[in-house]
């Protein structure tokens, strides 16, 4: 039995829910059981946003994550709020363009990726989220990078077709980071 | 395998309703169920259906009453404070014996409360809400798939018994996405000779009304209606049992809480505690049978719910208080964590009851 609980947190406009949707769809494609739960409270309206994604080879019990295996922190308040909830042996992905502190735990694997800066440099300013997701895919064989373009195809509405290529570009940037 | 698609719970309700033949939706927006109205607004005009955003919840439930009287499959949806506003209409619909589907995606109360998930409208749904002696069939989905399947079931039961079916969901199940399939969806339809469809000068007028000024007539009507309710109690109770075969501690939970409870039961089993779960799927009729059986076997029951303790009363009635029933709860939009239920299980196992 393998279950991966992914908590994605940041502020509104960073595509937190979209990156969660991407991971949920990817899990669906890999024939996994999945759940996707957004924050929908007042905090989301102009403040922090977060999203719980669970991928499992058995039916998902509670969709609410209390101890994530993976935390994606897209801003400082999110990291501070959730850093100590990550399961021992888990992973933390950090947007190091926006977060300038280091994680003081040594029982988790931490990836510092300056995704906001990378997205800016590549002219894909709103897709920092997908750079992190690209790196995560590379680290998670149960999801894999294969078929990512099919997921993007499904998620991006026809009206915004130009974004498909840009999403793929962001995912590739993340995949190849540090190689 | 059927095609699995990802959908929000609220959208699953709307899509299932359309598949069940519902072509009339009347509503008024309120978080956390607005996706139902949004989905209907998008889809209904394309398939010759009616989507109407009424001026208020009271207007929308009365539009439901009218369309139901005309024999249509019809629904409305809202969240807690909005359902309170609909209560008058619910009573009129019950008093007129017309079928309707009403969705409550619950949020914290009382009053305007908050917008986070809750289960504190259990009493309102199962014991009344509106005035007078009446019942609604209350269905409590615990997954996005069930949001769809119980919506279809709800329409079916409503038509079969000429009663209101209520889907009692919560903000979490409404907002979350899960894979869902619509394959094998069998839709039953029912003759409605009582409906107001125009006589065509070929039959007597049908009259749909809840006004009975002669007390003996009103009493008779109520007695008849309760005969119907008895049939429903006998035939339609639904529940799920999880690891109950040898269970010594029985957690009882519905909707989102039942999923948290399953996690807790699994962990308890790993610790060697024989825990199990009964999940009522119909809250009315409350499934008495599994409780009668469990009351002779288990040490204690735990009612895990997102309220100050509402379902716990039905558990005590169903078990005839043969065993202690303790409450494990959060409310106001807070959700029970698996560890909180696990602690309650450990305490119950040790015989330390709150």
Short mmCIF file of C-alpha atoms in Angstrom, two decimals:
data_model
loop_
_atom_site.label_atom_id
_atom_site.label_comp_id
_atom_site.label_asym_id
_atom_site.label_seq_id
_atom_site.Cartn_x
_atom_site.Cartn_y
_atom_site.Cartn_z
CA UNK A 1 0.00 0.00 0.00
CA UNK A 2 1.48 3.34 -1.04
CA UNK A 3 -0.15 6.66 -0.27
CA UNK A 4 1.35 10.07 -0.98
CA UNK A 5 -0.19 13.09 0.71
CA UNK A 6 0.75 16.37 -0.92
CA UNK A 7 0.02 19.76 0.61
CA UNK A 8 0.48 22.78 -1.66
CA UNK A 9 0.35 26.20 -0.04
CA UNK A 10 0.95 29.77 -1.09
CA UNK A 11 -1.06 32.89 -1.83
CA UNK A 12 -3.95 33.48 -4.20
CA UNK A 13 -2.83 33.86 -7.82
CA UNK A 14 0.13 31.48 -7.63
CA UNK A 15 -1.84 28.68 -9.23
CA UNK A 16 -1.92 26.61 -6.03
CA UNK A 17 -5.21 24.93 -6.91
CA UNK A 18 -4.19 24.43 -10.54
CA UNK A 19 -0.97 22.65 -9.64
CA UNK A 20 -2.99 20.45 -7.30
CA UNK A 21 -5.39 19.68 -10.12
CA UNK A 22 -2.48 18.77 -12.35
CA UNK A 23 -1.17 16.27 -9.79
CA UNK A 24 -4.64 14.82 -9.21
CA UNK A 25 -5.18 14.32 -12.97
CA UNK A 26 -1.73 12.82 -13.31
CA UNK A 27 -2.60 10.37 -10.55
CA UNK A 28 -5.88 9.58 -12.28
CA UNK A 29 -3.95 8.81 -15.48
CA UNK A 30 -1.64 6.50 -13.55
CA UNK A 31 -4.77 4.61 -12.38
CA UNK A 32 -4.27 5.73 -8.78
CA UNK A 33 -7.02 6.63 -6.32
CA UNK A 34 -6.96 10.39 -5.84
CA UNK A 35 -8.59 13.19 -3.91
CA UNK A 36 -8.24 16.96 -4.31
CA UNK A 37 -9.45 19.32 -1.63
CA UNK A 38 -9.06 23.10 -1.90
CA UNK A 39 -9.25 25.68 0.83
CA UNK A 40 -12.36 27.72 0.08
CA UNK A 41 -12.55 29.87 3.18
CA UNK A 42 -12.23 33.61 3.60
CA UNK A 43 -8.45 33.24 3.89
CA UNK A 44 -8.38 32.29 0.22
CA UNK A 45 -9.99 35.54 -0.83
CA UNK A 46 -6.91 37.71 -0.98
CA UNK A 47 -4.76 35.69 1.37
CA UNK A 48 -3.25 32.24 1.62
CA UNK A 49 -4.52 29.39 -0.51
CA UNK A 50 -3.85 25.72 -0.05
CA UNK A 51 -4.74 22.45 -1.60
CA UNK A 52 -4.66 18.84 -0.34
CA UNK A 53 -3.91 16.15 -2.92
CA UNK A 54 -3.82 12.47 -1.99
CA UNK A 55 -2.58 9.80 -4.39
CA UNK A 56 -2.92 6.19 -3.35
CA UNK A 57 -3.09 2.66 -4.69
CA UNK A 58 -5.94 1.97 -2.23
CA UNK A 59 -9.17 3.97 -1.73
CA UNK A 60 -8.56 7.35 -0.12
CA UNK A 61 -9.91 7.64 3.44
CA UNK A 62 -9.95 11.14 4.82
CA UNK A 63 -9.20 13.73 2.10
CA UNK A 64 -7.92 16.11 4.78
CA UNK A 65 -4.16 16.05 5.22
CA UNK A 66 -2.78 16.52 8.71
CA UNK A 67 0.75 15.12 8.21
CA UNK A 68 1.81 15.56 4.57
CA UNK A 69 4.45 13.42 2.89
CA UNK A 70 5.19 16.32 0.58
CA UNK A 71 4.87 20.05 1.23
CA UNK A 72 5.13 22.58 -1.57
CA UNK A 73 5.61 25.99 0.05
CA UNK A 74 5.22 28.94 -2.30
CA UNK A 75 5.56 31.69 0.31
CA UNK A 76 7.00 32.24 3.79
CA UNK A 77 3.78 32.17 5.86
CA UNK A 78 2.89 28.82 4.27
CA UNK A 79 6.27 27.32 5.07
CA UNK A 80 6.12 28.56 8.65
CA UNK A 81 2.59 27.25 9.09
CA UNK A 82 3.19 23.75 7.75
CA UNK A 83 6.93 22.98 8.07
CA UNK A 84 6.51 21.00 11.29
CA UNK A 85 3.54 19.01 10.05
CA UNK A 86 5.56 17.21 7.36
CA UNK A 87 6.01 13.54 8.09
CA UNK A 88 9.49 12.41 9.15
CA UNK A 89 11.28 11.30 5.97
CA UNK A 90 9.03 13.52 3.83
CA UNK A 91 9.91 16.16 1.26
CA UNK A 92 9.60 19.94 1.24
CA UNK A 93 9.75 21.94 -1.99
CA UNK A 94 10.46 25.62 -1.48
CA UNK A 95 10.23 28.61 -3.77
CA UNK A 96 13.55 30.07 -2.69
CA UNK A 97 12.94 33.29 -4.64
CA UNK A 98 10.23 34.20 -2.15
CA UNK A 99 11.40 32.32 0.93
CA UNK A 100 14.80 33.28 2.25
CA UNK A 101 15.02 31.05 5.29
CA UNK A 102 16.26 27.50 5.56
CA UNK A 103 14.35 24.58 7.01
CA UNK A 104 15.78 23.67 10.41
CA UNK A 105 14.74 20.03 10.33
CA UNK A 106 17.16 17.29 9.33
CA UNK A 107 14.64 14.47 9.09
CA UNK A 108 13.15 15.70 5.82
CA UNK A 109 14.49 16.20 2.30
CA UNK A 110 14.35 19.85 1.24
CA UNK A 111 14.50 21.22 -2.33
CA UNK A 112 15.21 24.94 -2.66
CA UNK A 113 14.29 26.08 -6.15
CA UNK A 114 14.08 29.77 -7.09
CA UNK A 115 11.03 29.17 -9.25
CA UNK A 116 9.54 32.66 -9.22
CA UNK A 117 12.85 34.06 -10.52
CA UNK A 118 13.22 31.24 -13.05
CA UNK A 119 9.71 31.86 -14.36
CA UNK A 120 10.43 35.58 -14.66
CA UNK A 121 13.70 34.95 -16.54
CA UNK A 122 11.95 32.63 -18.99
CA UNK A 123 9.03 34.99 -19.55
CA UNK A 124 6.49 32.60 -18.01
CA UNK A 125 5.85 34.70 -14.94
CA UNK A 126 2.67 33.02 -13.71
CA UNK A 127 3.94 29.46 -13.99
CA UNK A 128 6.42 29.20 -11.11
CA UNK A 129 4.06 26.63 -9.59
CA UNK A 130 4.47 24.29 -12.53
CA UNK A 131 8.29 24.47 -12.36
CA UNK A 132 8.10 23.04 -8.84
CA UNK A 133 5.61 20.42 -9.97
CA UNK A 134 8.01 19.42 -12.78
CA UNK A 135 10.75 18.81 -10.24
CA UNK A 136 8.39 16.85 -8.01
CA UNK A 137 7.39 14.57 -10.91
CA UNK A 138 11.05 13.82 -11.49
CA UNK A 139 11.36 12.67 -7.86
CA UNK A 140 8.20 10.57 -7.84
CA UNK A 141 8.34 7.52 -10.07
CA UNK A 142 4.71 6.64 -9.25
CA UNK A 143 3.71 9.77 -11.16
CA UNK A 144 6.51 10.07 -13.75
CA UNK A 145 6.95 12.77 -16.36
CA UNK A 146 5.47 10.69 -19.18
CA UNK A 147 2.01 11.79 -20.19
CA UNK A 148 2.36 15.22 -18.57
CA UNK A 149 1.43 16.89 -21.85
CA UNK A 150 -1.81 14.92 -21.99
CA UNK A 151 -2.74 16.17 -18.54
CA UNK A 152 -1.96 19.77 -19.53
CA UNK A 153 -4.04 19.24 -22.65
CA UNK A 154 -6.99 18.22 -20.47
CA UNK A 155 -6.60 21.01 -17.96
CA UNK A 156 -6.00 24.08 -20.09
CA UNK A 157 -9.21 25.31 -21.71
CA UNK A 158 -9.21 25.65 -25.52
CA UNK A 159 -9.53 29.44 -25.20
CA UNK A 160 -6.14 29.57 -23.53
CA UNK A 161 -4.40 27.12 -25.87
CA UNK A 162 -1.19 29.17 -25.84
CA UNK A 163 -0.73 28.28 -22.18
CA UNK A 164 -0.32 24.59 -22.97
CA UNK A 165 3.13 25.02 -24.40
CA UNK A 166 4.14 27.37 -21.61
CA UNK A 167 2.99 24.90 -18.97
CA UNK A 168 5.09 22.20 -20.63
CA UNK A 169 8.04 24.58 -20.72
CA UNK A 170 7.66 25.22 -16.98
CA UNK A 171 7.40 21.50 -16.20
CA UNK A 172 10.57 20.80 -18.23
CA UNK A 173 12.46 23.57 -16.45
CA UNK A 174 11.61 21.92 -13.15
CA UNK A 175 12.46 18.48 -14.41
CA UNK A 176 15.92 19.55 -15.54
CA UNK A 177 16.72 21.81 -12.58
CA UNK A 178 20.05 20.97 -11.02
CA UNK A 179 20.96 18.44 -13.68
CA UNK B 1 -13.09 -0.10 -16.44
CA UNK B 2 -15.47 2.76 -17.01
CA UNK B 3 -13.98 6.14 -17.77
CA UNK B 4 -13.08 7.91 -14.58
CA UNK B 5 -13.32 11.67 -14.57
CA UNK B 6 -12.40 14.14 -11.84
CA UNK B 7 -15.27 16.22 -10.54
CA UNK B 8 -16.12 18.37 -7.57
CA UNK B 9 -18.79 16.92 -5.30
CA UNK B 10 -21.12 19.81 -6.05
CA UNK B 11 -20.70 19.35 -9.80
CA UNK B 12 -21.33 15.62 -9.43
CA UNK B 13 -24.71 16.38 -7.84
CA UNK B 14 -25.64 18.68 -10.73
CA UNK B 15 -24.50 16.28 -13.45
CA UNK B 16 -26.26 13.34 -11.78
CA UNK B 17 -29.47 15.35 -11.47
CA UNK B 18 -29.42 16.10 -15.18
CA UNK B 19 -28.79 12.44 -15.95
CA UNK B 20 -31.70 11.53 -13.67
CA UNK B 21 -33.97 13.62 -15.87
CA UNK B 22 -34.12 16.77 -13.78
CA UNK B 23 -34.81 19.70 -16.14
CA UNK B 24 -35.87 22.25 -13.54
CA UNK B 25 -33.47 23.86 -11.12
CA UNK B 26 -34.36 26.81 -8.91
CA UNK B 27 -31.79 28.22 -6.54
CA UNK B 28 -30.02 31.08 -4.92
CA UNK B 29 -26.23 31.22 -4.49
CA UNK B 30 -24.55 30.51 -1.17
CA UNK B 31 -21.12 29.14 -0.27
CA UNK B 32 -20.16 26.27 -0.23
CA UNK B 33 -22.66 24.90 -2.78
CA UNK B 34 -22.64 27.55 -5.50
CA UNK B 35 -20.97 25.20 -8.01
CA UNK B 36 -24.28 23.33 -8.26
CA UNK B 37 -26.09 26.45 -9.47
CA UNK B 38 -23.17 27.42 -11.71
CA UNK B 39 -23.15 23.99 -13.38
CA UNK B 40 -26.91 24.12 -13.90
CA UNK B 41 -26.72 27.65 -15.31
CA UNK B 42 -24.23 26.42 -17.89
CA UNK B 43 -25.88 23.12 -18.80
CA UNK B 44 -29.66 23.55 -18.49
CA UNK B 45 -30.17 26.04 -21.34
CA UNK B 46 -28.28 23.71 -23.71
CA UNK B 47 -30.57 20.74 -23.04
CA UNK B 48 -33.91 22.51 -22.99
CA UNK B 49 -34.03 22.70 -19.20
CA UNK B 50 -34.76 25.55 -16.85
CA UNK B 51 -32.17 27.19 -14.66
CA UNK B 52 -33.60 30.01 -12.63
CA UNK B 53 -31.87 32.07 -10.00
CA UNK B 54 -34.76 33.17 -7.84
CA UNK B 55 -34.91 36.38 -5.84
CA UNK B 56 -34.50 34.41 -2.62
CA UNK B 57 -34.39 30.94 -1.11
CA UNK B 58 -38.07 31.23 -0.19
CA UNK B 59 -38.98 31.96 -3.80
CA UNK B 60 -36.85 29.10 -5.10
CA UNK B 61 -38.41 26.44 -2.84
CA UNK B 62 -41.88 27.58 -3.86
CA UNK B 63 -40.89 27.33 -7.51
CA UNK B 64 -39.82 23.78 -6.72
CA UNK B 65 -43.25 23.19 -5.15
CA UNK B 66 -44.94 24.42 -8.32
CA UNK B 67 -42.84 22.42 -10.75
CA UNK B 68 -43.18 19.31 -8.58
CA UNK B 69 -46.96 19.73 -8.58
CA UNK B 70 -46.78 19.81 -12.37
CA UNK B 71 -45.06 16.42 -12.26
CA UNK B 72 -41.55 17.55 -13.13
CA UNK B 73 -38.32 16.19 -11.70
CA UNK B 74 -37.17 19.32 -9.89
CA UNK B 75 -34.55 20.37 -7.39
CA UNK B 76 -33.05 23.19 -5.42
CA UNK B 77 -29.83 23.42 -3.46
CA UNK B 78 -28.49 25.61 -0.72
CA UNK B 79 -26.38 25.64 2.41
CA UNK B 80 -27.48 25.79 6.04
CA UNK B 81 -28.84 29.35 6.47
CA UNK B 82 -30.49 29.09 3.06
CA UNK B 83 -32.15 25.80 3.99
CA UNK B 84 -33.63 27.45 7.09
CA UNK B 85 -35.27 29.94 4.74
CA UNK B 86 -36.68 27.08 2.69
CA UNK B 87 -38.21 25.38 5.74
CA UNK B 88 -41.71 26.75 5.19
CA UNK B 89 -41.75 25.44 1.62
CA UNK B 90 -40.45 22.05 2.74
CA UNK B 91 -43.41 21.70 5.08
CA UNK B 92 -45.89 22.71 2.32
CA UNK B 93 -44.31 20.24 -0.11
CA UNK B 94 -44.55 17.49 2.51
CA UNK B 95 -48.17 18.45 3.26
CA UNK B 96 -48.98 18.20 -0.44
CA UNK B 97 -47.16 14.88 -1.01
CA UNK B 98 -45.25 15.96 -4.11
CA UNK B 99 -41.74 14.71 -4.91
CA UNK B 100 -38.72 17.01 -4.84
CA UNK B 101 -34.98 16.89 -4.30
CA UNK B 102 -33.34 19.39 -1.96
CA UNK B 103 -29.58 19.60 -1.39
CA UNK B 104 -28.00 21.01 1.76
CA UNK B 105 -24.21 21.38 1.56
CA UNK B 106 -23.84 22.19 5.24
CA UNK B 107 -21.74 24.93 6.78
CA UNK B 108 -21.21 25.96 10.40
CA UNK B 109 -24.08 27.49 12.33
CA UNK B 110 -26.24 28.68 13.99
CA UNK B 111 -27.13 32.01 12.40
CA UNK B 112 -25.01 33.11 9.51
CA UNK B 113 -22.28 31.01 11.12
CA UNK B 114 -19.30 30.42 8.87
CA UNK B 115 -18.65 28.86 5.51
CA UNK B 116 -16.57 25.87 6.58
CA UNK B 117 -17.98 22.31 6.65
CA UNK B 118 -20.35 21.14 9.35
CA UNK B 119 -22.96 18.49 10.13
CA UNK B 120 -25.03 20.54 12.52
CA UNK B 121 -28.21 20.50 10.40
CA UNK B 122 -28.82 16.85 11.30
CA UNK B 123 -31.79 17.72 13.53
CA UNK B 124 -33.19 20.13 10.94
CA UNK B 125 -33.00 17.48 8.22
CA UNK B 126 -34.14 14.41 10.15
CA UNK B 127 -36.53 15.82 12.75
CA UNK B 128 -38.29 18.63 10.97
CA UNK B 129 -37.07 22.11 10.17
CA UNK B 130 -40.48 23.09 8.93
CA UNK B 131 -43.68 22.85 10.98
CA UNK B 132 -46.07 19.97 11.36
CA UNK B 133 -45.70 16.20 11.32
CA UNK B 134 -43.60 15.26 8.34
CA UNK B 135 -40.49 13.43 7.21
CA UNK B 136 -37.97 13.74 4.44
CA UNK B 137 -35.73 10.96 3.18
CA UNK B 138 -32.25 12.14 4.16
CA UNK B 139 -29.25 10.80 2.25
CA UNK B 140 -25.70 11.41 3.46
CA UNK B 141 -23.00 11.00 0.79
CA UNK B 142 -19.40 10.31 1.87
CA UNK B 143 -17.67 10.61 -1.50
CA UNK B 144 -17.99 12.42 -4.81
CA UNK B 145 -19.23 9.17 -6.36
CA UNK B 146 -21.99 9.03 -3.77
CA UNK B 147 -22.88 12.68 -4.36
CA UNK B 148 -23.88 11.44 -7.81
CA UNK B 149 -25.36 8.04 -6.98
CA UNK B 150 -27.41 9.30 -4.02
CA UNK B 151 -28.73 12.20 -6.09
CA UNK B 152 -30.05 9.69 -8.62
CA UNK B 153 -31.37 7.51 -5.79
CA UNK B 154 -32.92 10.58 -4.18
CA UNK B 155 -34.94 11.44 -7.29
CA UNK B 156 -36.03 7.82 -7.57
CA UNK B 157 -37.21 7.58 -3.95
CA UNK B 158 -38.89 10.99 -4.15
CA UNK B 159 -41.00 9.90 -7.12
CA UNK B 160 -41.64 6.44 -5.72
CA UNK B 161 -43.05 7.73 -2.42
CA UNK B 162 -44.09 11.29 -3.35
CA UNK B 163 -41.79 12.73 -0.73
CA UNK B 164 -38.87 15.16 -0.50
CA UNK B 165 -35.42 13.61 -0.65
CA UNK B 166 -32.71 15.68 0.94
CA UNK B 167 -29.04 15.24 0.13
CA UNK B 168 -27.31 16.21 3.38
CA UNK B 169 -23.71 16.86 2.38
CA UNK B 170 -21.08 19.18 3.79
CA UNK B 171 -18.62 21.76 2.50
CA UNK B 172 -15.75 19.29 2.24
CA UNK B 173 -17.51 16.72 0.08
CA UNK B 174 -19.01 19.58 -1.94
CA UNK B 175 -15.67 21.22 -2.67
CA UNK B 176 -13.40 18.21 -3.09
CA UNK B 177 -12.63 16.46 -6.37
CA UNK B 178 -12.44 12.71 -6.77
CA UNK B 179 -12.66 10.32 -9.70
CA UNK B 180 -16.18 9.39 -10.60
CA UNK B 181 -17.89 7.29 -13.23
CA UNK B 182 -21.43 7.57 -14.56
CA UNK B 183 -21.60 4.17 -16.16
CA UNK B 184 -24.46 1.81 -15.35
CA UNK B 185 -26.73 4.63 -14.28
CA UNK B 186 -30.21 3.20 -14.45
CA UNK B 187 -32.92 5.83 -14.36
CA UNK B 188 -36.43 4.82 -13.35
CA UNK B 189 -39.44 6.95 -14.18
CA UNK B 190 -42.85 6.94 -12.55
CA UNK B 191 -46.40 7.66 -13.67
CA UNK B 192 -47.76 10.77 -11.99
CA UNK B 193 -51.53 10.67 -12.47
CA UNK B 194 -51.94 13.20 -9.65
CA UNK B 195 -49.90 15.89 -11.44
CA UNK B 196 -51.32 19.20 -12.63
CA UNK B 197 -50.85 18.67 -16.32
CA UNK B 198 -54.10 20.08 -17.68
CA UNK B 199 -57.25 17.98 -17.81
CA UNK B 200 -57.64 18.21 -21.59
CA UNK B 201 -61.35 18.14 -20.69
CA UNK B 202 -60.86 14.40 -20.32
CA UNK B 203 -60.51 13.92 -16.58
CA UNK B 204 -61.44 15.52 -13.31
CA UNK B 205 -59.29 18.33 -11.97
CA UNK B 206 -56.33 17.34 -9.88
CA UNK B 207 -55.90 19.47 -6.80
CA UNK B 208 -52.61 19.86 -4.94
CA UNK B 209 -52.89 21.64 -1.63
CA UNK B 210 -51.81 21.32 1.98
CA UNK B 211 -54.85 23.07 3.47
CA UNK B 212 -57.28 20.86 5.41
CA UNK B 213 -59.55 22.97 7.58
CA UNK B 214 -61.55 20.04 8.92
CA UNK B 215 -59.47 18.46 11.70
CA UNK B 216 -60.76 14.95 11.08
CA UNK B 217 -59.69 15.17 7.43
CA UNK B 218 -56.28 16.53 8.36
CA UNK B 219 -55.80 13.82 10.94
CA UNK B 220 -56.75 11.15 8.41
CA UNK B 221 -54.31 12.62 5.90
CA UNK B 222 -51.52 12.57 8.50
CA UNK B 223 -52.30 9.00 9.51
CA UNK B 224 -52.14 7.95 5.85
CA UNK B 225 -48.88 9.77 5.34
CA UNK B 226 -47.34 8.04 8.33
CA UNK B 227 -48.33 4.67 6.87
CA UNK B 228 -46.23 5.67 3.87
CA UNK B 229 -43.38 6.68 6.17
CA UNK B 230 -43.58 3.26 7.84
CA UNK B 231 -43.11 1.62 4.45
CA UNK B 232 -40.06 3.78 3.83
CA UNK B 233 -38.62 2.90 7.25
CA UNK B 234 -39.13 -0.77 6.44
CA UNK B 235 -37.67 -0.71 2.92
CA UNK B 236 -35.22 2.08 2.40
CA UNK B 237 -32.68 2.25 5.24
CA UNK B 238 -29.12 2.13 3.93
CA UNK B 239 -25.83 1.82 5.74
CA UNK B 240 -22.27 0.59 5.43
CA UNK B 241 -20.46 -1.57 7.97
CA UNK B 242 -16.68 -1.48 8.11
CA UNK B 243 -14.70 -4.03 10.15
CA UNK B 244 -17.73 -4.70 12.34
CA UNK B 245 -17.51 -8.52 12.33
CA UNK B 246 -15.52 -8.77 15.54
CA UNK B 247 -15.63 -5.13 16.64
CA UNK B 248 -15.64 -4.24 20.34
CA UNK B 249 -15.71 -0.49 19.85
CA UNK B 250 -18.14 0.86 17.26
CA UNK B 251 -17.60 4.29 15.77
CA UNK B 252 -20.68 5.78 14.13
CA UNK B 253 -20.16 8.53 11.57
CA UNK B 254 -21.66 9.77 8.32
CA UNK B 255 -20.47 11.94 5.43
CA UNK B 256 -16.97 13.40 5.63
CA UNK B 257 -16.56 12.29 9.26
CA UNK B 258 -16.97 8.64 8.27
CA UNK B 259 -13.86 8.94 6.11
CA UNK B 260 -11.81 10.38 8.93
CA UNK B 261 -13.25 7.64 11.15
CA UNK B 262 -12.11 4.92 8.74
CA UNK B 263 -8.53 6.18 9.07
CA UNK B 264 -8.88 6.07 12.86
CA UNK B 265 -10.39 2.56 12.82
CA UNK B 266 -7.53 1.29 10.66
CA UNK B 267 -4.93 2.76 13.03
CA UNK B 268 -6.74 1.34 16.05
CA UNK B 269 -6.71 -2.11 14.42
CA UNK B 270 -2.93 -1.78 13.96
CA UNK B 271 -2.70 -1.13 17.71
CA UNK B 272 -4.67 -4.31 18.34
CA UNK B 273 -7.94 -2.61 19.26
CA UNK B 274 -10.97 -4.22 17.64
CA UNK B 275 -12.64 -1.12 16.28
CA UNK B 276 -15.30 -0.93 13.59
CA UNK B 277 -17.52 1.62 11.92
CA UNK B 278 -21.22 1.85 11.11
CA UNK B 279 -21.90 4.55 8.54
CA UNK B 280 -25.55 5.48 8.16
CA UNK B 281 -26.19 6.38 4.51
CA UNK B 282 -29.83 7.22 5.13
CA UNK B 283 -30.13 9.45 8.20
CA UNK B 284 -33.89 9.17 7.90
CA UNK B 285 -34.90 6.45 7.92
CA UNK B 286 -32.15 5.83 10.49
CA UNK B 287 -30.76 2.32 9.95
CA UNK B 288 -31.76 0.60 13.19
CA UNK B 289 -30.92 -2.96 12.16
CA UNK B 290 -27.09 -2.80 12.35
CA UNK B 291 -27.31 -1.03 15.71
CA UNK B 292 -29.64 -3.64 17.20
CA UNK B 293 -27.13 -6.29 16.18
CA UNK B 294 -24.07 -4.35 17.34
CA UNK B 295 -25.60 -3.40 20.70
CA UNK B 296 -25.33 -7.02 21.83
CA UNK B 297 -21.74 -7.39 20.70
CA UNK B 298 -19.72 -4.22 21.24
CA UNK B 299 -18.54 -2.59 24.48
CA UNK B 300 -19.35 0.96 23.47
CA UNK B 301 -20.41 3.28 20.68
CA UNK B 302 -18.75 6.53 19.69
CA UNK B 303 -20.80 9.10 17.81
CA UNK B 304 -18.31 11.07 15.72
CA UNK B 305 -20.00 14.12 14.27
CA UNK B 306 -19.41 17.74 13.36
CA UNK B 307 -22.05 19.14 15.69
CA UNK B 308 -22.66 19.44 19.43
CA UNK B 309 -24.16 15.96 19.36
CA UNK B 310 -27.26 15.38 17.24
CA UNK B 311 -26.99 11.92 15.65
CA UNK B 312 -26.02 10.57 19.08
CA UNK B 313 -29.71 10.70 20.08
CA UNK B 314 -30.70 8.38 17.24
CA UNK B 315 -27.88 5.99 18.17
CA UNK B 316 -29.19 5.86 21.75
CA UNK B 317 -32.69 5.15 20.46
CA UNK B 318 -31.51 2.53 17.97
CA UNK B 319 -29.41 0.72 20.59
CA UNK B 320 -32.08 1.20 23.28
CA UNK B 321 -29.21 2.53 25.43
CA UNK B 322 -27.94 -1.02 25.94
CA UNK B 323 -24.34 0.19 25.76
CA UNK B 324 -22.71 3.53 26.51
CA UNK B 325 -22.63 6.02 23.65
CA UNK B 326 -20.01 8.74 23.84
CA UNK B 327 -19.64 11.86 21.74
CA UNK B 328 -16.51 12.75 19.78
CA UNK B 329 -17.11 16.04 18.05
CA UNK B 330 -15.90 19.30 16.57
CA UNK B 331 -18.14 22.03 15.24
CA UNK B 332 -18.33 25.52 13.81
CA UNK B 333 -16.41 24.52 10.68
CA UNK B 334 -13.65 22.57 12.43
CA UNK B 335 -13.16 18.98 11.31
CA UNK B 336 -12.30 15.97 13.49
CA UNK B 337 -8.75 14.72 12.97
CA UNK B 338 -8.15 10.95 12.83
CA UNK B 339 -6.18 11.19 16.10
CA UNK B 340 -9.13 12.70 17.96
CA UNK B 341 -11.33 9.76 16.97
CA UNK B 342 -8.48 7.36 17.72
CA UNK B 343 -8.21 8.75 21.27
CA UNK B 344 -11.94 8.24 21.74
CA UNK B 345 -11.57 4.65 20.51
CA UNK B 346 -8.67 4.00 22.92
CA UNK B 347 -10.65 5.43 25.83
CA UNK B 348 -13.74 3.41 24.95
CA UNK B 349 -11.64 0.26 24.70
CA UNK B 350 -10.30 0.87 28.19
CA UNK B 351 -13.81 1.50 29.41
CA UNK B 352 -13.05 5.15 30.14
CA UNK B 353 -16.03 6.92 28.75
CA UNK B 354 -16.44 10.63 28.50
#
